[in-house]
Short mmCIF file of C-alpha atoms in Angstrom, two decimals:
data_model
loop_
_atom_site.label_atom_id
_atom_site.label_comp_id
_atom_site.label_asym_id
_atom_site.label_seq_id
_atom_site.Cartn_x
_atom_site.Cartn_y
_atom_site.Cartn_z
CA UNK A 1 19.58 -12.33 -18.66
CA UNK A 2 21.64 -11.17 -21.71
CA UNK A 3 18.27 -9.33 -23.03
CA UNK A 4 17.99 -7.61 -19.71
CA UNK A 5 21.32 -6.45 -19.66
CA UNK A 6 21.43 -5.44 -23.19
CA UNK A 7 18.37 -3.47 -22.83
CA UNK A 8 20.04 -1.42 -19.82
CA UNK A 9 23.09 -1.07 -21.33
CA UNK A 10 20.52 0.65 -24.59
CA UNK A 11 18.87 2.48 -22.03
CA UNK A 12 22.30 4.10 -20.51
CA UNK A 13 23.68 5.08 -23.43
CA UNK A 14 20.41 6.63 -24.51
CA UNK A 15 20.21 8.74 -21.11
CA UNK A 16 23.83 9.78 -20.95
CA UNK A 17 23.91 12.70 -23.88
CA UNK A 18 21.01 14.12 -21.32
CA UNK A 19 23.17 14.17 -18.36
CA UNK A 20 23.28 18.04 -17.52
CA UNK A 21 26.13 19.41 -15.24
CA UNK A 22 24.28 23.14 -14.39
CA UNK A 23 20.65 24.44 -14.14
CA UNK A 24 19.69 27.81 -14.90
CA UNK A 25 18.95 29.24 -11.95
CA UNK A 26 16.49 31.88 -11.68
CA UNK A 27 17.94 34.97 -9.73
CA UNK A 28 16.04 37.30 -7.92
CA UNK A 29 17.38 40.23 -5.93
CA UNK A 30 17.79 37.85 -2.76
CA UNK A 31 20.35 36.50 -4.68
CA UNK A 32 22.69 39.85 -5.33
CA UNK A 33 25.48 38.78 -2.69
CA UNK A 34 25.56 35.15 -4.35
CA UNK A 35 26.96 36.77 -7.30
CA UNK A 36 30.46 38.20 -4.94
CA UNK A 37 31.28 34.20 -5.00
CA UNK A 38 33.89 32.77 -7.26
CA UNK A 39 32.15 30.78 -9.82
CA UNK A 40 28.97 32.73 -9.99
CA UNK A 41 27.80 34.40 -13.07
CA UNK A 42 24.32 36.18 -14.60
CA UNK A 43 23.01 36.61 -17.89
CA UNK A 44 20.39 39.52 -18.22
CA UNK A 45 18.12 39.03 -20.40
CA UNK A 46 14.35 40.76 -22.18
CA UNK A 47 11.57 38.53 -22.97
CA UNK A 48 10.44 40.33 -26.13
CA UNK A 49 14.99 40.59 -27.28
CA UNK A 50 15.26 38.56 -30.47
CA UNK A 51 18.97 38.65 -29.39
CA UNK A 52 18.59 37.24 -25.97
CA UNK A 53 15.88 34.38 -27.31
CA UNK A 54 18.99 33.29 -29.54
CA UNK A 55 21.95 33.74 -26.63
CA UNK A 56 20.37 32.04 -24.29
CA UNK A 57 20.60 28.28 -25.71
CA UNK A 58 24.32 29.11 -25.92
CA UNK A 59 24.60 30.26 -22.30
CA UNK A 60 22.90 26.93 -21.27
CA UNK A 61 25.31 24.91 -23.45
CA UNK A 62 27.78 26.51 -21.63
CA UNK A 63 26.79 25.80 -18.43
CA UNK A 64 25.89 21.93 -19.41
CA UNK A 65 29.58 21.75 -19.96
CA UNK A 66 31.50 18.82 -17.42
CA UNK A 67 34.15 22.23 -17.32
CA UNK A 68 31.78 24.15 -15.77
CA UNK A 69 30.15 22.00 -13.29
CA UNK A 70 30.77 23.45 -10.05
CA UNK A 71 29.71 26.88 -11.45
CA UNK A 72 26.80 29.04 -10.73
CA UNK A 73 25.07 29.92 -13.70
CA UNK A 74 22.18 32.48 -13.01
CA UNK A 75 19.24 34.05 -15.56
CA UNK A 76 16.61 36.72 -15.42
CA UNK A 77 14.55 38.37 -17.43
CA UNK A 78 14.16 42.44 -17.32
CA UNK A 79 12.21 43.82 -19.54
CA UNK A 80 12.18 47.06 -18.19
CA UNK A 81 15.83 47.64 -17.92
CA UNK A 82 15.27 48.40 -14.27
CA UNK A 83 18.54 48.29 -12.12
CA UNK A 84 20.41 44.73 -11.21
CA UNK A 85 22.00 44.64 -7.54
CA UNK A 86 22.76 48.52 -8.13
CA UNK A 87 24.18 48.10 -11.59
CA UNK A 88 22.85 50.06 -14.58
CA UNK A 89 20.99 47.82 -17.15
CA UNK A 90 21.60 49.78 -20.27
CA UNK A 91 21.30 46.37 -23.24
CA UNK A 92 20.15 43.21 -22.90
CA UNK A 93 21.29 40.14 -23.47
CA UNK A 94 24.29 40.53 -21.21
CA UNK A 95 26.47 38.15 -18.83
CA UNK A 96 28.03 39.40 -15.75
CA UNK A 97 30.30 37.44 -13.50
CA UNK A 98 32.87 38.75 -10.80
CA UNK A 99 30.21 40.35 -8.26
CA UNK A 100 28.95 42.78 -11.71
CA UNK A 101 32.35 44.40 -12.20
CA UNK A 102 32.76 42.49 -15.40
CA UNK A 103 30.23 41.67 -18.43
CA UNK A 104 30.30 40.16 -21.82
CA UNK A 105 27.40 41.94 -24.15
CA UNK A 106 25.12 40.72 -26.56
CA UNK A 107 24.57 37.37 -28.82
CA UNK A 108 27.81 36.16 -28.30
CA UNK A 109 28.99 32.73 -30.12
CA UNK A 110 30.05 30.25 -27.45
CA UNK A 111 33.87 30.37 -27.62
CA UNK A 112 33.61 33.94 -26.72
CA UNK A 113 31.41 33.34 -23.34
CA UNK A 114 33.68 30.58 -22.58
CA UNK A 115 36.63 32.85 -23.09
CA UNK A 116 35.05 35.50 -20.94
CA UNK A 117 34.16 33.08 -18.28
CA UNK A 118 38.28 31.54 -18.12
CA UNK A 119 39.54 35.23 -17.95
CA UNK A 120 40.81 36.15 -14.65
CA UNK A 121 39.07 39.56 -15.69
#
C-alpha cells in the first residue's frame, strides 16, 4: 500500500506544474460584446509576425497565472489587418482589454503586460 501511495503522490507532483488557470480562447467577431466585460482582454496577432510568434508564449504565461484565473484571455490571428469590433488594426502583435479603448503594443516582456493588465487604465 505504501508503493501505491508513493507512486500517486510521484504522479501529483508530476501533474501539478501542468495545472493551467486560463485557455486561449479563440475570438471571433461573435465575441466583440464579450470584450465590454471586466476581466476580458485580446491579443491581435499575424501568422507570418516574427514579433507576435515570440509574444504570444508570454501572453499565455500570463494568463496561466493563479492571479489571473477568473480572467478572459482571448487570441486571433489577422493577417490582413482587417478591422477588430470597429477598431483600426494598424500593428500586430497587440493586446487590448477594457471593451478596445485601451492596448499595450508589440513584443512586450511579461512584467509590462501584467502591468498593463493591473492598471485601472
Amino acid at each position: 500500500m505504501k508503493n501505491v501511495t508513493k507512486c500517486f503522490a510521484i504522479a501529483l507532483i508530476t501533474l501539478i506544474p501542468t495545472l493551467s488557470f486560463a485557455t486561449l480562447r479563440p475570438f471571433t467577431s461573435k465575441d466583440c460584446a464579450a470584450l465590454a466585460m471586466p476581466k476580458t482582454v485580446l491579443l491581435v496577432h499575424a501568422s507570418w509576425c516574427s514579433h507576435c510568434k515570440a509574444f504570444l508564449p508570454v501572453y499565455k504565461q500570463v494568463s496561466d497565472k493563479e492571479k489571473y484565473r477568473d480572467w478572459i484571455f482571448y487570441q486571433m490571428a489577422n493577417d490582413k489587418f482587417e478591422n477588430v469590433c470597429g477598431t483600426a488594426i494598424r500593428g500586430v502583435p497587440v493586446t487590448f482589454k477594457n471593451n478596445m479603448k485601451n492596448n499595450l503594443m508589440g513584443n512586450r516582456p511579461q512584467s509590462a503586460l501584467e502591468e498593463f493588465l493591473d492598471s485601472n487604465t
